mmCIF file of C-alpha atoms in Angstrom:
data_model
loop_
_atom_site.group_PDB
_atom_site.id
_atom_site.type_symbol
_atom_site.label_atom_id
_atom_site.label_comp_id
_atom_site.label_asym_id
_atom_site.label_seq_id
_atom_site.Cartn_x
_atom_site.Cartn_y
_atom_site.Cartn_z
ATOM 1 C CA HIS N 1 18.662 -13.326 -26.807
ATOM 2 C CA ASP N 2 16.245 -10.400 -26.885
ATOM 3 C CA LEU N 3 14.159 -12.450 -24.853
ATOM 4 C CA LYS N 4 16.115 -13.174 -21.678
ATOM 5 C CA ALA N 5 17.235 -9.279 -21.518
ATOM 6 C CA ALA N 6 13.337 -8.699 -21.562
ATOM 7 C CA GLU N 7 12.841 -11.287 -19.045
ATOM 8 C CA LYS N 8 15.759 -9.942 -17.221
ATOM 9 C CA VAL N 9 14.867 -6.414 -17.584
ATOM 10 C CA TRP N 10 11.597 -7.150 -16.399
ATOM 11 C CA ASN N 11 12.709 -10.072 -13.358
ATOM 12 C CA ASP N 12 14.794 -7.277 -12.064
ATOM 13 C CA ALA N 13 12.500 -4.232 -11.413
ATOM 14 C CA PHE N 14 10.015 -6.262 -9.405
ATOM 15 C CA GLU N 15 12.209 -7.394 -7.553
ATOM 16 C CA TYR N 16 13.776 -3.979 -6.634
ATOM 17 C CA PHE N 17 10.130 -2.322 -6.529
ATOM 18 C CA GLU N 18 8.879 -5.060 -3.425
ATOM 19 C CA SER N 19 10.376 -2.510 -1.041
ATOM 20 C CA ASN N 20 11.518 0.196 -3.587
ATOM 21 C CA CYS N 21 9.346 3.889 -4.703
ATOM 22 C CA GLY N 22 9.332 4.644 -8.847
ATOM 23 C CA HIS N 23 11.018 7.309 -7.776
ATOM 24 C CA THR N 24 15.900 8.000 -8.299
ATOM 25 C CA ARG N 25 17.191 5.721 -6.315
ATOM 26 C CA HIS N 26 18.136 8.542 -3.770
ATOM 27 C CA CYS N 27 14.423 9.210 -2.888
ATOM 28 C CA ASN N 28 15.132 9.801 0.995
ATOM 29 C CA ARG N 29 11.145 9.571 2.235
ATOM 30 C CA SER N 30 11.158 5.730 4.181
ATOM 31 C CA ASP N 31 7.495 6.468 3.442
ATOM 32 C CA CYS N 32 7.417 6.549 0.161
ATOM 33 C CA THR N 33 4.984 4.215 -1.739
ATOM 34 C CA PHE N 34 5.482 4.896 -5.702
ATOM 35 C CA LYS N 35 5.071 2.533 -7.711
ATOM 36 C CA LYS N 36 5.637 0.197 -5.200
ATOM 37 C CA ARG N 37 4.952 -3.458 -5.652
ATOM 38 C CA SER N 38 3.226 -4.145 -2.289
ATOM 39 C CA ILE N 39 2.154 -1.456 -0.034
ATOM 40 C CA PRO N 40 0.633 -2.167 4.102
ATOM 41 C CA TYR N 41 -2.143 -0.888 4.853
ATOM 42 C CA HIS N 42 -4.172 -1.424 8.854
ATOM 43 C CA ILE N 43 -7.608 -1.861 8.068
ATOM 44 C CA LEU N 44 -10.061 -1.398 10.970
ATOM 45 C CA THR N 45 -12.607 -4.694 10.286
ATOM 46 C CA GLY N 46 -15.978 -5.194 12.675
ATOM 47 C CA SER N 47 -19.144 -2.905 14.548
ATOM 48 C CA VAL N 48 -17.089 0.295 13.334
ATOM 49 C CA LEU N 49 -20.594 1.993 13.223
ATOM 50 C CA PRO N 50 -20.693 2.879 17.353
ATOM 51 C CA PHE N 51 -17.001 3.966 17.524
ATOM 52 C CA TRP N 52 -17.824 6.361 14.147
ATOM 53 C CA SER N 53 -17.963 9.943 15.820
ATOM 54 C CA VAL N 54 -14.853 9.492 17.548
ATOM 55 C CA LEU N 55 -12.932 7.430 14.480
ATOM 56 C CA LYS N 56 -13.492 10.051 12.049
ATOM 57 C CA ASN N 57 -12.115 13.012 14.761
ATOM 58 C CA ILE N 58 -8.918 11.178 15.656
ATOM 59 C CA GLU N 59 -5.912 13.439 14.178
ATOM 60 C CA TYR N 60 -2.837 11.753 12.642
ATOM 61 C CA ALA N 61 0.329 14.049 12.774
ATOM 62 C CA GLY N 62 -1.850 17.333 12.325
ATOM 63 C CA ASP N 63 -4.641 15.795 9.996
ATOM 64 C CA LYS N 64 -7.706 14.357 10.122
ATOM 65 C CA LEU N 65 -7.578 10.832 8.836
ATOM 66 C CA ASN N 66 -9.415 10.702 5.453
ATOM 67 C CA MET N 67 -11.048 7.665 6.519
ATOM 68 C CA LYS N 68 -12.966 5.535 3.821
ATOM 69 C CA VAL N 69 -14.459 1.600 3.239
ATOM 70 C CA VAL N 70 -12.671 -1.225 1.655
ATOM 71 C CA ARG N 71 -12.131 -4.083 0.215
ATOM 72 C CA ALA N 72 -9.607 -6.579 0.704
ATOM 73 C CA GLN N 73 -8.433 -9.705 0.051
ATOM 74 C CA THR N 74 -5.883 -11.178 2.273
ATOM 75 C CA SER N 75 -2.980 -13.600 1.450
ATOM 76 C CA CYS N 76 -4.638 -17.078 2.334
ATOM 77 C CA GLY N 77 -7.532 -15.653 0.721
ATOM 78 C CA ARG N 78 -9.800 -14.457 3.502
ATOM 79 C CA ARG N 79 -12.163 -11.231 2.382
ATOM 80 C CA ILE N 80 -12.419 -8.826 4.053
ATOM 81 C CA ILE N 81 -14.822 -5.590 5.222
ATOM 82 C CA GLY N 82 -13.593 -1.713 6.890
ATOM 83 C CA ILE N 83 -12.018 1.359 7.089
ATOM 84 C CA GLN N 84 -8.696 2.247 5.969
#
């Protein structure tokens, strides 16, 4: 019986954190990613070095972007390297 109860709690949490953050259910930030199971990222790939001086000066909402080199694997298994 305890195993079934634990499995239900796990499945409920797994499903909840697909699209909800780990704060209280009253978190009003639509962009909050705390404890989310899946977080979308934008990654720029390809030949970015010729444009680096332009990219590093891009601002978003008044703040300079803090870009970093990342490796990722798509859901179909393709591996990519780029900047986030």
